[in-house]
Amino acid sequence: MKAVFFETAPWERRFLKRVLAPHRLSVTFVPDPLTDDTLRQAASAEILSVFIYSHLTARLLRRLPRLRFIATRSTGFDHIDLAACRTRQIMVSNVPSYGENTVAEHTFALILALSRNIHKAYVKTIKGDFSLTGLQGFDLKGKTLGVVGAGHIGLHVIKMAKGFGMDVLVYDVQKSPFLSEVLDFRYVPLDTLLSSSDIVSLHVPYLPSTHHLMNRERFKRMKRGALFINTARGGLVDTGALVWALDEGIVSGAGLDVLEGEELVKEERQLLSTDFPKEKLATALRNHILLHRENVVITPHIAFDSKEALQRILETTVANIVGFLGGSPVNAVPGILKSR
């Protein structure tokens, strides 16, 4: 059986080659994402493993007639056309948990960078300017953190916030009175959270129902001068609305590990294409505006990227593939395969 891994680093290839050797797979590694240009390397693949920059559209999937199983090395799977997989009965597995603490730690790295002006201090210092002008920050202790989405990552953020002595408000469609009592936080409606929080942090999945969760109307409801943090998915935020909120002073600073259409910022040559959609171009330009604001800290989607978290991703991916080979799939995305 042929398996092809896209978006792989050398150390990942060494690990995967070693642990998959006993399973008699024909394994191919491709350093780049799966695209029209790299598709030929997966033409006869029955197993495919990708990361978030491989967009498995229905059109691409039609060109993989032997494909039976997709193992995405991510928690989210919005880069995969699940409807097309359902039609073809292609099983999909993900990595449901690997870096809850990792992403939560990065969330606080962004919060601290903004609350203590660390990014500004760094730039001044390397220029030889050791003055304190413009660098005064504020304490997290006693401030209110609004956590939108109390899943695995959100709960780790709450625990860390309590370590800083913060009050925590939570908005989630599913509520756990037990966790609320144990971790000492309050569930509130989203509008209440936005209007009462000194810092708002997003930790919800990207779904059709959460697209542009933070739009202009929602930013209008935020407490004036609050910080805004997003380490979840770029599509949760209307980029134009965020730029507006920053211009109006509603949001005093933003910490972003993800951007709407972030692949367009990374692949700037796409911007030069004559058939590039105007709405995507507008989003890309707004992202570039954010990159040059001193009250915005942007990191290149690295919240998950710790040595330990990446190792857990690979271990879970191997378990997913071995489970598929043995007829006992694990971490399967629900609702794709028809019940027998």
Coordinates of C-alpha atoms in Angstrom, one line a residue:
M1 CA 0.0 0.0 0.0
K2 CA 1.4 3.4 -0.9
A3 CA 1.4 6.3 1.5
V4 CA 2.5 9.8 0.7
F5 CA 3.4 12.5 3.3
F6 CA 3.3 16.1 2.3
E7 CA 4.7 19.1 4.2
T8 CA 7.4 17.1 5.9
A9 CA 10.7 18.2 7.5
P10 CA 13.8 16.0 7.4
W11 CA 13.5 15.1 11.1
E12 CA 9.8 14.1 10.6
R13 CA 10.8 11.9 7.6
R14 CA 13.5 10.1 9.7
F15 CA 11.0 9.4 12.4
L16 CA 8.2 8.2 10.2
K17 CA 10.4 6.1 8.0
R18 CA 11.6 4.3 11.1
V19 CA 8.3 3.7 12.9
L20 CA 6.4 2.7 9.7
A21 CA 9.0 0.3 8.5
P22 CA 7.4 -2.8 10.1
H23 CA 4.1 -2.1 8.4
R24 CA 5.3 -2.8 4.8
L25 CA 4.1 0.5 3.4
S26 CA 5.6 2.1 0.3
V27 CA 6.3 5.6 1.8
T28 CA 7.0 8.8 -0.1
F29 CA 7.8 12.1 1.4
V30 CA 7.2 15.5 -0.2
P31 CA 8.5 18.7 1.6
D32 CA 5.9 20.9 0.0
P33 CA 2.1 21.1 0.4
L34 CA -0.2 19.1 -1.9
T35 CA -1.0 21.4 -4.9
D36 CA -1.7 21.0 -8.6
D37 CA 2.1 21.1 -9.1
T38 CA 2.9 18.3 -6.6
L39 CA -0.2 16.2 -7.1
R40 CA 1.6 13.8 -9.5
Q41 CA 3.7 12.5 -6.6
A42 CA 0.5 11.2 -4.9
A43 CA -1.2 9.9 -8.1
S44 CA -1.3 6.3 -6.9
A45 CA -1.5 6.9 -3.2
E46 CA -4.0 5.0 -1.0
I47 CA -3.0 6.8 2.1
L48 CA -2.3 10.6 2.3
S49 CA -0.9 12.6 5.2
V50 CA -1.0 16.4 5.0
F51 CA -0.8 19.5 7.2
I52 CA -2.9 22.6 7.0
Y53 CA -1.4 24.2 3.9
S54 CA -2.5 21.3 1.6
H55 CA -6.0 22.2 0.5
L56 CA -7.7 19.0 -0.5
T57 CA -10.5 20.2 -2.7
A58 CA -13.0 18.1 -4.5
R59 CA -11.2 18.8 -7.7
L60 CA -7.9 17.5 -6.3
L61 CA -9.5 14.5 -4.7
R62 CA -11.0 13.5 -8.0
R63 CA -7.5 13.1 -9.4
L64 CA -6.6 10.6 -6.6
P65 CA -8.7 7.6 -7.7
R66 CA -7.0 5.1 -5.3
L67 CA -7.2 7.3 -2.2
R68 CA -8.8 5.6 0.8
F69 CA -7.5 7.4 3.9
I70 CA -6.4 10.9 4.8
A71 CA -4.4 11.5 8.0
T72 CA -4.2 15.2 8.6
R73 CA -1.5 16.1 11.1
S74 CA -3.7 18.8 12.6
T75 CA -6.6 19.2 14.9
G76 CA -8.6 21.3 12.4
F77 CA -9.7 19.8 9.1
D78 CA -11.2 22.8 7.3
H79 CA -8.5 22.4 4.6
I80 CA -10.2 19.1 3.5
D81 CA -13.4 18.9 1.5
L82 CA -15.3 16.5 3.8
A83 CA -18.3 16.4 1.5
A84 CA -16.1 15.1 -1.3
C85 CA -14.6 12.5 1.1
R86 CA -18.1 11.4 2.2
T87 CA -19.1 10.9 -1.5
R88 CA -16.0 8.9 -2.2
Q89 CA -16.0 7.2 1.3
I90 CA -12.5 8.3 2.0
M91 CA -11.8 8.0 5.7
V92 CA -10.3 11.1 7.4
S93 CA -8.5 11.1 10.8
N94 CA -7.1 14.1 12.6
V95 CA -5.0 14.8 15.7
P96 CA -7.6 15.9 18.2
S97 CA -5.2 16.9 20.9
Y98 CA -1.4 17.4 20.9
G99 CA -0.7 21.0 21.9
E100 CA -3.3 22.3 24.3
N101 CA -0.7 23.7 26.7
T102 CA 1.6 24.6 23.8
V103 CA -1.0 26.9 22.1
A104 CA -2.1 28.2 25.5
E105 CA 1.5 29.2 26.3
H106 CA 1.8 31.0 23.0
T107 CA -1.5 32.8 23.8
F108 CA 0.1 34.2 26.9
A109 CA 3.3 35.0 25.0
L110 CA 1.2 37.3 22.8
I111 CA -0.7 38.7 25.8
L112 CA 2.6 39.5 27.6
A113 CA 4.2 41.0 24.5
L114 CA 1.3 43.5 24.3
S115 CA 0.7 44.1 28.0
R116 CA 4.4 44.8 28.6
N117 CA 5.4 46.2 25.2
I118 CA 8.1 43.6 24.8
H119 CA 8.1 43.9 21.0
K120 CA 8.6 47.7 21.2
A121 CA 11.3 47.4 23.8
Y122 CA 13.2 44.9 21.7
V123 CA 13.2 47.2 18.6
K124 CA 14.3 50.2 20.7
T125 CA 17.1 48.2 22.4
I126 CA 18.6 46.8 19.2
K127 CA 18.7 50.4 18.0
G128 CA 20.7 51.4 21.1
D129 CA 17.7 53.3 22.7
F130 CA 17.4 52.3 26.3
S131 CA 14.9 54.9 27.3
L132 CA 11.6 53.9 28.9
T133 CA 9.5 56.2 26.8
G134 CA 6.4 54.5 25.4
L135 CA 7.1 51.2 27.2
Q136 CA 4.9 51.4 30.2
G137 CA 2.7 48.3 30.4
F138 CA 0.0 47.0 32.8
D139 CA -0.4 44.1 35.2
L140 CA -2.4 41.1 34.3
K141 CA -3.3 40.5 37.9
G142 CA -6.9 41.7 38.6
K143 CA -7.7 42.1 34.9
T144 CA -10.5 40.2 33.2
L145 CA -9.8 37.7 30.5
G146 CA -12.6 36.7 28.1
V147 CA -12.1 33.2 26.7
V148 CA -14.3 32.5 23.7
G149 CA -14.4 28.7 23.5
A150 CA -13.5 26.5 26.5
G151 CA -12.4 23.4 24.8
H152 CA -9.0 21.7 25.4
I153 CA -7.0 24.8 24.6
G154 CA -9.4 27.3 26.2
L155 CA -9.3 25.4 29.5
H156 CA -5.5 25.5 29.5
V157 CA -5.7 29.2 28.9
I158 CA -8.1 29.6 31.8
K159 CA -5.7 27.7 34.2
M160 CA -2.8 29.9 33.2
A161 CA -4.9 33.0 33.6
K162 CA -5.7 32.0 37.2
G163 CA -1.9 31.7 37.8
F164 CA -1.6 35.3 36.9
G165 CA -4.5 36.2 39.3
M166 CA -6.9 37.1 36.5
D167 CA -10.7 37.0 36.6
V168 CA -12.1 34.8 33.7
L169 CA -15.3 35.1 31.7
V170 CA -16.1 32.3 29.3
Y171 CA -18.5 32.0 26.3
D172 CA -19.1 28.5 25.0
V173 CA -22.1 26.8 23.4
Q174 CA -21.5 23.8 25.8
K175 CA -21.3 24.6 29.5
S176 CA -19.8 22.6 32.4
P177 CA -20.9 23.8 35.8
F178 CA -18.4 21.5 37.3
L179 CA -15.4 23.0 35.5
S180 CA -16.8 26.5 36.1
E181 CA -16.7 25.8 39.8
V182 CA -13.4 24.0 39.9
L183 CA -11.5 26.5 37.7
D184 CA -13.4 29.5 39.2
F185 CA -14.7 31.1 36.0
R186 CA -18.2 32.4 34.9
Y187 CA -20.1 31.5 31.7
V188 CA -21.6 34.6 30.2
P189 CA -23.2 35.6 26.9
L190 CA -20.8 36.6 24.2
D191 CA -21.9 40.3 24.3
T192 CA -21.3 40.4 28.0
L193 CA -17.9 38.9 27.6
L194 CA -16.9 41.4 25.0
S195 CA -18.1 44.4 26.9
S196 CA -16.6 43.3 30.2
S197 CA -13.1 41.8 29.3
D198 CA -9.8 43.6 29.3
I199 CA -8.4 40.9 27.0
V200 CA -10.5 38.8 24.6
S201 CA -8.9 35.5 23.3
L202 CA -10.5 33.2 20.7
H203 CA -10.3 29.4 21.0
V204 CA -13.1 28.1 18.8
P205 CA -13.0 26.0 15.7
Y206 CA -13.5 27.5 12.3
L207 CA -16.8 26.4 10.9
P208 CA -19.4 28.0 8.6
S209 CA -21.2 29.1 11.8
T210 CA -18.1 30.8 13.2
H211 CA -16.9 32.5 10.0
H212 CA -16.2 36.1 10.9
L213 CA -17.4 35.5 14.4
M214 CA -15.6 38.8 15.2
N215 CA -17.1 41.3 12.8
R216 CA -17.6 45.0 13.1
E217 CA -20.7 44.7 15.3
R218 CA -18.9 42.4 17.7
F219 CA -15.8 44.7 17.9
K220 CA -18.2 47.6 18.6
R221 CA -19.3 45.7 21.7
M222 CA -15.8 45.3 23.1
K223 CA -14.6 47.2 26.1
R224 CA -12.8 50.2 24.8
G225 CA -9.0 49.8 25.0
A226 CA -9.1 46.0 25.3
L227 CA -6.5 43.6 23.8
F228 CA -7.6 41.1 21.2
I229 CA -5.9 37.7 20.8
N230 CA -6.4 35.1 18.1
T231 CA -4.4 31.8 18.1
A232 CA -7.3 29.8 16.7
R233 CA -8.2 30.3 13.0
G234 CA -7.9 33.4 10.8
G235 CA -11.3 33.1 9.3
L236 CA -12.9 33.7 12.7
V237 CA -12.1 37.4 12.3
D238 CA -13.2 39.9 9.6
T239 CA -9.8 41.5 8.9
G240 CA -11.3 44.8 7.8
A241 CA -13.4 45.0 11.0
L242 CA -10.2 44.4 13.1
V243 CA -8.3 47.2 11.2
W244 CA -11.3 49.5 11.9
A245 CA -11.4 48.6 15.6
L246 CA -7.7 49.4 15.9
D247 CA -8.1 52.7 14.1
E248 CA -11.0 53.6 16.3
G249 CA -9.1 52.7 19.5
I250 CA -11.7 50.2 20.5
V251 CA -9.0 47.6 20.4
S252 CA -5.7 48.9 21.8
G253 CA -3.6 46.0 20.6
A254 CA -3.9 42.7 18.8
G255 CA -1.9 39.5 19.1
L256 CA -2.4 37.3 16.1
D257 CA -0.9 33.9 15.3
V258 CA -3.3 33.4 12.5
L259 CA -4.6 35.7 9.8
E260 CA -7.6 35.5 7.4
G261 CA -6.2 34.1 4.2
E262 CA -2.7 33.9 5.8
E263 CA -1.4 31.6 3.0
L264 CA -1.7 34.7 0.7
V265 CA 0.7 36.6 2.8
K266 CA 3.2 33.7 2.7
E267 CA 2.8 33.2 -1.0
E268 CA 3.0 36.7 -2.3
R269 CA 3.4 35.6 -5.9
Q270 CA -0.3 34.8 -5.9
L271 CA -1.1 38.5 -5.5
L272 CA 0.4 39.1 -8.9
S273 CA -1.9 36.7 -10.7
T274 CA -4.3 38.5 -13.1
D275 CA -7.2 36.3 -12.0
F276 CA -6.6 36.8 -8.3
P277 CA -10.1 37.4 -6.7
K278 CA -10.5 41.0 -5.7
E279 CA -12.0 40.2 -2.3
K280 CA -9.0 38.0 -1.4
L281 CA -6.7 40.8 -2.6
A282 CA -8.4 43.2 -0.2
T283 CA -8.0 40.8 2.7
A284 CA -4.3 40.3 1.8
L285 CA -3.7 44.0 1.7
R286 CA -5.4 44.5 5.1
N287 CA -3.2 41.8 6.5
H288 CA -0.2 43.7 5.3
I289 CA -1.5 46.8 7.0
L290 CA -1.7 44.9 10.2
L291 CA 1.9 43.7 9.8
H292 CA 3.2 47.3 10.0
R293 CA 1.3 48.5 13.1
E294 CA 3.3 48.8 16.3
N295 CA 0.3 47.8 18.4
V296 CA -0.1 44.5 16.6
V297 CA 2.1 41.5 17.3
I298 CA 1.9 38.8 14.5
T299 CA 3.5 35.4 14.6
P300 CA 3.5 33.1 11.5
H301 CA 1.1 30.4 12.8
I302 CA 3.6 28.9 15.2
A303 CA 1.4 28.6 18.4
F304 CA 1.5 24.8 17.9
D305 CA 5.2 24.7 17.0
S306 CA 7.1 23.2 20.0
K307 CA 9.4 20.3 19.8
E308 CA 7.2 18.3 22.2
A309 CA 3.9 19.1 20.4
L310 CA 5.3 18.2 17.0
Q311 CA 6.4 14.8 18.3
R312 CA 3.0 14.2 19.7
I313 CA 1.5 15.0 16.3
L314 CA 3.6 12.4 14.6
E315 CA 2.9 9.7 17.2
T316 CA -0.8 10.3 16.9
T317 CA -0.6 10.3 13.1
V318 CA 1.2 7.0 13.1
A319 CA -1.4 5.5 15.4
N320 CA -4.1 6.7 13.0
I321 CA -2.4 5.1 10.1
V322 CA -1.8 1.8 11.9
G323 CA -5.4 1.8 13.1
F324 CA -6.6 2.2 9.5
L325 CA -4.3 -0.6 8.3
G326 CA -5.6 -2.9 11.0
G327 CA -9.2 -2.2 10.4
S328 CA -9.6 -0.4 13.7
P329 CA -9.5 3.3 12.9
V330 CA -8.9 5.9 15.6
N331 CA -9.5 9.6 15.7
A332 CA -11.8 9.3 12.7
V333 CA -13.6 12.5 11.7
P334 CA -17.3 11.6 12.3
G335 CA -20.0 11.6 9.7
I336 CA -17.9 10.5 6.7
L337 CA -18.1 6.8 6.4
K338 CA -21.5 5.2 6.0
S339 CA -22.4 2.8 8.9
R340 CA -22.4 -0.8 7.8

